[in-house]
Short mmCIF file of C-alpha atoms and ligand atoms in Angstrom, two decimals:
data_model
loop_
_atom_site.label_atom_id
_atom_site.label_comp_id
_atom_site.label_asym_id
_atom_site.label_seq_id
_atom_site.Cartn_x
_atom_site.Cartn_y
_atom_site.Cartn_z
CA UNK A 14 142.21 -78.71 -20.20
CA UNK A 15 142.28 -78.39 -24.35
CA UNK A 16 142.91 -74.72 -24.93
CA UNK A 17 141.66 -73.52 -28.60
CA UNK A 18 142.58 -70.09 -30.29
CA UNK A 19 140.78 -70.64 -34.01
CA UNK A 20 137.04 -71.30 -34.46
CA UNK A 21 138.14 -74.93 -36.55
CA UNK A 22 139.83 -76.58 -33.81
CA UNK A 23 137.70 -75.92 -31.12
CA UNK A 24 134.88 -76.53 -33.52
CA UNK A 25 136.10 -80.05 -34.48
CA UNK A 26 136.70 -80.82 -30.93
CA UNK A 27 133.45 -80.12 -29.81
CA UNK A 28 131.70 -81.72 -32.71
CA UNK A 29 133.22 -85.24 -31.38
CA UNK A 30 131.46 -84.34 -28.19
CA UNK A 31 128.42 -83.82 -29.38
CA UNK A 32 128.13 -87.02 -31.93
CA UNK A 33 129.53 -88.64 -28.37
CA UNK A 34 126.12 -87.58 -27.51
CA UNK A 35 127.95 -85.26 -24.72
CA UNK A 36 126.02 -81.81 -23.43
CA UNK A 37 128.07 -78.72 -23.13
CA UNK A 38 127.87 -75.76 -21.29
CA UNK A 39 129.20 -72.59 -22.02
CA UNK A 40 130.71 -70.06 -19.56
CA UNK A 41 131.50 -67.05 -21.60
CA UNK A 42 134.22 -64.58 -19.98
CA UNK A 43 136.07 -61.64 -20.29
CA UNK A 44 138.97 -63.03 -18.01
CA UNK A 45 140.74 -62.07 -14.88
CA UNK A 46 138.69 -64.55 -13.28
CA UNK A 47 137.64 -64.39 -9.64
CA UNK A 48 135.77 -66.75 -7.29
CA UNK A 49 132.03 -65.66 -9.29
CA UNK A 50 133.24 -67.38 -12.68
CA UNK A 51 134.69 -70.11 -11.18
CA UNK A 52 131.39 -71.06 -9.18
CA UNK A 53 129.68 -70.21 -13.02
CA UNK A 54 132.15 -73.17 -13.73
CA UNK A 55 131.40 -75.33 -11.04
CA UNK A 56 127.52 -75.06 -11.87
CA UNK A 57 128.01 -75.44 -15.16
CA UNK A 58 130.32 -78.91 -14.54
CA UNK A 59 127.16 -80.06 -12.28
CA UNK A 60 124.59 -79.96 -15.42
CA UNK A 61 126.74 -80.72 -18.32
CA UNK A 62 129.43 -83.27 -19.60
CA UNK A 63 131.61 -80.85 -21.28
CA UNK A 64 132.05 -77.65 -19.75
CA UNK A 65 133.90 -74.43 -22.37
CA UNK A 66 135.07 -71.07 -21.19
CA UNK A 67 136.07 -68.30 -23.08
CA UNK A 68 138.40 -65.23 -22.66
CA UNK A 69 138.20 -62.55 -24.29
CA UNK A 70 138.51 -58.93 -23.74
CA UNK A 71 135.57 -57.73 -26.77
CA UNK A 72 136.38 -54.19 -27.64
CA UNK A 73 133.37 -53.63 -29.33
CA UNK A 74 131.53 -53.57 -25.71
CA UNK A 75 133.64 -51.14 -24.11
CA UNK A 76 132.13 -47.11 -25.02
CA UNK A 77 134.79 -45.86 -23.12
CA UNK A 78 138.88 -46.68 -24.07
CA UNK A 79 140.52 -46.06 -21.08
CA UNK A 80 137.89 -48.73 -19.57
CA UNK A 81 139.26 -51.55 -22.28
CA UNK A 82 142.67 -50.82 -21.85
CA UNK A 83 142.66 -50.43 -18.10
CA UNK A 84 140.66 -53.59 -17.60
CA UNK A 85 142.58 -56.17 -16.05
CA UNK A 86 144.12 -59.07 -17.75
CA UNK A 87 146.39 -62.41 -16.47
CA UNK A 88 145.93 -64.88 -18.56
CA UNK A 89 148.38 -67.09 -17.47
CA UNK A 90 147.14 -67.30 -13.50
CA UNK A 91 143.35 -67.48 -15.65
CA UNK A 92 144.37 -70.66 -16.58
CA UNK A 93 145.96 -72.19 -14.02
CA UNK A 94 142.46 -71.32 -12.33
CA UNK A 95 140.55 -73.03 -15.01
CA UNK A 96 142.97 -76.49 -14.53
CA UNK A 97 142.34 -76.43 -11.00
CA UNK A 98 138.32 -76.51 -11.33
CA UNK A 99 138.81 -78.84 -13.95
CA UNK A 100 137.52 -77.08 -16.78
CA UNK A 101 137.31 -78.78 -19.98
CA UNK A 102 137.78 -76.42 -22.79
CA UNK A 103 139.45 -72.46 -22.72
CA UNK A 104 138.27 -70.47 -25.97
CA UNK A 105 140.98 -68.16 -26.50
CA UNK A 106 140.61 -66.35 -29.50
CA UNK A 107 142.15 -63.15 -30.88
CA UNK A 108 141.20 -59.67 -31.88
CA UNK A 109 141.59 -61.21 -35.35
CA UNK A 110 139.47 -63.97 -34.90
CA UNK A 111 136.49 -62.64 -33.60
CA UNK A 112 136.74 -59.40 -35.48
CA UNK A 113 138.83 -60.27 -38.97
CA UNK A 114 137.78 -57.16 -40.31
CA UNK A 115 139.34 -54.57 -37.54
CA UNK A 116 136.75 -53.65 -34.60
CA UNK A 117 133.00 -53.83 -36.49
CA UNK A 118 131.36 -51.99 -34.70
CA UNK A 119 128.99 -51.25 -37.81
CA UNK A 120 126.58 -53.71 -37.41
CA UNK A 121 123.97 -52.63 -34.21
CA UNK A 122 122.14 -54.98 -32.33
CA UNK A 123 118.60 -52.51 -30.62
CA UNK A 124 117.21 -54.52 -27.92
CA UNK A 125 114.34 -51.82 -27.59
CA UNK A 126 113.80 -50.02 -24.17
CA UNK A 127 116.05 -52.44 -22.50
CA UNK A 128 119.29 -51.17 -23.67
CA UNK A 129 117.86 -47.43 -23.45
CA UNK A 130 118.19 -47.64 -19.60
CA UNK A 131 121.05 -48.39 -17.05
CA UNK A 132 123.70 -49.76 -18.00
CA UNK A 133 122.22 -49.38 -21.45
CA UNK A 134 121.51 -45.16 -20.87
CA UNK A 135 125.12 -44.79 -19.42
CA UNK A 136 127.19 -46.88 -21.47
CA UNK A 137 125.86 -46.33 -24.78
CA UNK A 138 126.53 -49.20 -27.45
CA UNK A 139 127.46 -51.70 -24.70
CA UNK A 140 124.71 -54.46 -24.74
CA UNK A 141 125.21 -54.15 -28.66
CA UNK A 142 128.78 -55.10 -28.49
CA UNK A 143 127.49 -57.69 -25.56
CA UNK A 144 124.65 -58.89 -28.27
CA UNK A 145 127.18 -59.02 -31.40
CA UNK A 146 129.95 -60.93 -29.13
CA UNK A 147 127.42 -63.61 -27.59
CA UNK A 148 126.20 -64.37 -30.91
CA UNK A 149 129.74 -64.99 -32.68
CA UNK A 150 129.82 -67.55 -29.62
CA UNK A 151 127.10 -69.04 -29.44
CA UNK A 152 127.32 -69.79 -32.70
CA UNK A 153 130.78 -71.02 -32.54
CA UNK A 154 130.28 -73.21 -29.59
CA UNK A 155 126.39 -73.70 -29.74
CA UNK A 156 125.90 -75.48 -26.23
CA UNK A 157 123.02 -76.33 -24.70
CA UNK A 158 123.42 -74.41 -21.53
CA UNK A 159 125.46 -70.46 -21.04
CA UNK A 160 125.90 -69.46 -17.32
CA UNK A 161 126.00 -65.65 -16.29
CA UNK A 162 126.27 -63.72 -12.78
CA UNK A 163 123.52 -62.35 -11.53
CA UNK A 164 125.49 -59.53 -10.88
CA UNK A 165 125.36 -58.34 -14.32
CA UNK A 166 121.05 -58.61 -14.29
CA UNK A 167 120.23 -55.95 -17.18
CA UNK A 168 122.91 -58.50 -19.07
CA UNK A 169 121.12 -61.34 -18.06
CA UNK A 170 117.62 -59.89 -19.39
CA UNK A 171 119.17 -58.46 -22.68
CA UNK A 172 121.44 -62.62 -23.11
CA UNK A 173 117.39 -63.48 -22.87
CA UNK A 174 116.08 -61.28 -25.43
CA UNK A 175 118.69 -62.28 -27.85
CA UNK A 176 118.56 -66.02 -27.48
CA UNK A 177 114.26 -65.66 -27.98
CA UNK A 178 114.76 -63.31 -30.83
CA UNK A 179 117.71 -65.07 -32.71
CA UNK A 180 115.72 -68.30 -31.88
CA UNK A 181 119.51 -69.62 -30.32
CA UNK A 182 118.69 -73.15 -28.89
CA UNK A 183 120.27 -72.65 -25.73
CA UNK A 184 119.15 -72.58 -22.45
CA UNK A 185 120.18 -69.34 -19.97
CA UNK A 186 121.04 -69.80 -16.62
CA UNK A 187 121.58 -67.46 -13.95
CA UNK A 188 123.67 -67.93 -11.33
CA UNK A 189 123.77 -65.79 -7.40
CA UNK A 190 126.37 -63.42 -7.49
CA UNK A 191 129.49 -64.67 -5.56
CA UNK A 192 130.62 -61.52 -2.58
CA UNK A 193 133.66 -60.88 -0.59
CA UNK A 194 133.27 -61.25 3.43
CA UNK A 195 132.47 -57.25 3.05
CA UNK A 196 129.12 -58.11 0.47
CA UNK A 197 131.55 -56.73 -2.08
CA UNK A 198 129.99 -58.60 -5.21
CA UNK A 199 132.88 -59.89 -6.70
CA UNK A 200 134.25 -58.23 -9.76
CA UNK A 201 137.34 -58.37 -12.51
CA UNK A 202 137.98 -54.82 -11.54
CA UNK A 203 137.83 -54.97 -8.21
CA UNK A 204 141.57 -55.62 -8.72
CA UNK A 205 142.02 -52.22 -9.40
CA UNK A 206 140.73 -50.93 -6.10
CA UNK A 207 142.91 -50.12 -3.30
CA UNK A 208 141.99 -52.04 0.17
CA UNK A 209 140.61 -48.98 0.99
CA UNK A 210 138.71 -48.64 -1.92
CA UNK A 211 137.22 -52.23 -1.60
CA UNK A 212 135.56 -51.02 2.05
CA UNK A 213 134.30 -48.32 0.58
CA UNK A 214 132.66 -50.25 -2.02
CA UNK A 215 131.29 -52.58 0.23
CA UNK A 216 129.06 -49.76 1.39
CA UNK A 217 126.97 -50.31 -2.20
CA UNK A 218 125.97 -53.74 -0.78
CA UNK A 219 125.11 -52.24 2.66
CA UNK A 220 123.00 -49.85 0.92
CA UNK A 221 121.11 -51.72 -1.15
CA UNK A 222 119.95 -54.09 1.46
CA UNK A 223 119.14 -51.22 3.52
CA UNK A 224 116.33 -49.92 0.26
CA UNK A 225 115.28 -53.87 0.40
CA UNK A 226 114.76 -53.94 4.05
CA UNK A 227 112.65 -50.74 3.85
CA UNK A 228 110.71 -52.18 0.31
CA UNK A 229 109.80 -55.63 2.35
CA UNK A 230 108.55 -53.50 5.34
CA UNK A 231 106.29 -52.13 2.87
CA UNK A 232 108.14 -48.26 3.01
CA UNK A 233 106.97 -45.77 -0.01
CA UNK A 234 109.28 -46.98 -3.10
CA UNK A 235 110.43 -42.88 -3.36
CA UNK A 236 111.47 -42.86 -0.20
CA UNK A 237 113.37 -46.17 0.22
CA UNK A 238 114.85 -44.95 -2.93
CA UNK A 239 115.62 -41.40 -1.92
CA UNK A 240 117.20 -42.96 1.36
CA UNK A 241 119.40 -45.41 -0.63
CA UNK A 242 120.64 -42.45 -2.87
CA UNK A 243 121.36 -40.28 0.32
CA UNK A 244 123.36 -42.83 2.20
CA UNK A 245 125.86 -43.40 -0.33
CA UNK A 246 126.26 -39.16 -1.37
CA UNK A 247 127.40 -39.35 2.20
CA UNK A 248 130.73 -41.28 1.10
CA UNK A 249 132.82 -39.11 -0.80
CA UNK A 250 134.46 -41.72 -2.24
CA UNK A 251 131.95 -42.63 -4.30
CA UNK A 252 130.47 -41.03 -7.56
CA UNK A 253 126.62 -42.71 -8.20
CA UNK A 254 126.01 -42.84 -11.39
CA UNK A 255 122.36 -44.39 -10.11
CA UNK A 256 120.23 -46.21 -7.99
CA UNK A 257 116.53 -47.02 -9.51
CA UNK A 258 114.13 -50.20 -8.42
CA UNK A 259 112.87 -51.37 -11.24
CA UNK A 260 111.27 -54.59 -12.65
CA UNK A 261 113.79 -57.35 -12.59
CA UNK A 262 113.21 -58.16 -16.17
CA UNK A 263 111.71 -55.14 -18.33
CA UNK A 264 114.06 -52.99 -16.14
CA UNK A 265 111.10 -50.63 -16.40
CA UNK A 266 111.16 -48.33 -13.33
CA UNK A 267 108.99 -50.21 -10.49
CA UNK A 268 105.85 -47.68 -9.38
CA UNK A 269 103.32 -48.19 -6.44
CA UNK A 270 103.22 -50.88 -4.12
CA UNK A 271 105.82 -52.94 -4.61
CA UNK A 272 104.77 -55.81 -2.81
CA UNK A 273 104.43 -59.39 -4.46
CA UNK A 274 106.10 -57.59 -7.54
CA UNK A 275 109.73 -59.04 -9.12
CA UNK A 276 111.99 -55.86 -8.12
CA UNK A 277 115.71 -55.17 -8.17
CA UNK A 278 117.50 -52.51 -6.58
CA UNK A 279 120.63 -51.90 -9.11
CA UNK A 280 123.38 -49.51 -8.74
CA UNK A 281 126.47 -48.15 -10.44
CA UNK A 282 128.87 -45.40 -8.92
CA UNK A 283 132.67 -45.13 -9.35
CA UNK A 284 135.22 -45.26 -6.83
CA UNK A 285 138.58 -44.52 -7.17
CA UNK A 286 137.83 -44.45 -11.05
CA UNK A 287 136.76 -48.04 -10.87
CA UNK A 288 133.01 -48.41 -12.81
CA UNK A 289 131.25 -50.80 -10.21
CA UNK A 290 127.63 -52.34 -10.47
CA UNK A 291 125.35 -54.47 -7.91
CA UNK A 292 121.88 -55.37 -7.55
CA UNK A 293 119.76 -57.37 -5.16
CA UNK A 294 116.63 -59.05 -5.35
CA UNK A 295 113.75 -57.57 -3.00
CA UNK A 296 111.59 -60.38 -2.90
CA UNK A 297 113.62 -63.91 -3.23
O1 PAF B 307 129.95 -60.36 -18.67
C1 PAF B 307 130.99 -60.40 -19.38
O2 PAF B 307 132.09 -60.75 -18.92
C2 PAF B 307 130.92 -59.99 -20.84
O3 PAF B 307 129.98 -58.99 -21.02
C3 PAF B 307 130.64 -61.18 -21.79
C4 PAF B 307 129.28 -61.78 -21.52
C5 PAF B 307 131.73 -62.24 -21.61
C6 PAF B 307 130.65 -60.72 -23.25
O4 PAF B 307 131.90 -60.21 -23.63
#
């Protein structure tokens, strides 16, 4: 695997590629990588000759400090992951690379009513540090293909809106999200749970197939909701932050019959301090 830290080399590396007539895809990361990225990897491998990762930890995403510097990093086991799933190219830039004038957080990407909900109501400047980030990259790398968890859905949706708006010639896909035995979807900071903490987490999963089961059997959308909400108040181990059905896409809060409509049941709570998120599909 060629590992790059400045935007030249891996620039003039993949520029060979690419007059080799190669495709590349692109599997952006903020490291600690867990089984999830490396099957982003491994579909990424299957549709394109030349496969790039990145790491990096982008401060301008995190609204919350203790968050960036709690979240886990090991590099060094990262790439020993990336050699065994024989990954072509690590990007691993710098702070001073990717921000060479100190943390910019000046200039604002608005993606509209998307980033005003969710993720985007409780972690206020995120996507825009997630917008700003992606399009250093893409620009950097421009491949044909990026690959993101499904896990991270509002991302997904807001990754779409900035590729149609910035016209960025590259194609998203979205890939399952990857869970533990338990239905933990698996997470960087899940290794900052205790083994306790990770069964207790695994009651998110439980719950939100519980609101699906009750959506497909055609159950009032308030109530599945409500019952969602109430199951996991039970566990005092975990703080919800929220639990809303909404339209896969707009993340517009889904109303009325629900049936033949494309709904997701997202969720966010803390436990043991640990920000976790999920989702499922209700009808796929
Ligand atoms: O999903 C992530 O890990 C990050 O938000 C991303 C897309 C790598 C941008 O920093």
């Amino acid at each position: 695997m060629q590992i790059f830290e400045s935007i030249k080399s891996i620039q003039a590396f993949l520029s060979v590629k690419k007059q080799q007539g190669c495709s590349i895809g692109f599997v952006p990361t903020m490291g600690a990588l867990h089984q999830g990225h490396l099957t982003l990897i491994e579909r990424a491998k299957t549709d394109n000759d030349v496969v790039v990762c990145s790491i990096y930890v982008n401060p301008t995403q995190f609204n919350n400090t203790f968050d960036l510097e709690k979240y886990p990093r090991n590099v060094d086991r990262d790439k020993i992951l990336l050699e065994n799933a024989e990954c072509d190219v690590l990007f691993y830039p710098s702070d001073e690379i990717m921000y060479p004038e100190g943390k910019d957080d000046s200039m604002k990407l608005d993606f509209g009513a998307l980033d005003k909900v969710l993720e985007g109501e409780f972690r206020p400047g995120h996507f825009s540090g997630v917008g700003l980030i992606l399009s250093k990259f893409f620009h950097i790398v421009s491949a044909d293909s990026v690959y993101f968890g499904q896990k991270d859905l509002q991302q997904c949706s807001i990754v779409q809106k900035l590729i149609d708006t910035l016209f960025f010639d590259i194609q998203l896909v979205v890939v399952p999200t990857v869970r533990e035995k338990s239905g933990l979807a698996m997470s960087s900071r899940n290794a900052r749970l205790s083994n306790e903490g990770k069964e207790v987490a695994a009651n998110l999963y439980e719950t939100l197939m519980k609101v699906r089961e009750m959506l497909q059997n055609g159950e009032d959308l308030n109530k599945a909701k409500q019952t969602g909400i109430n199951s996991i108040k039970k566990y005092k181990e975990i703080q919800l932050e929220y639990l809303e059905v909404v339209d896969r896409k707009s993340f517009t809060q889904a109303t009325g019959n629900t049936s033949k409509k494309e709904i997701a049941i997202c969720v966010a709570a803390f436990i043991e301090g640990v920000r976790l998120i999920d989702n499922v599909l209700v009808f796929s």
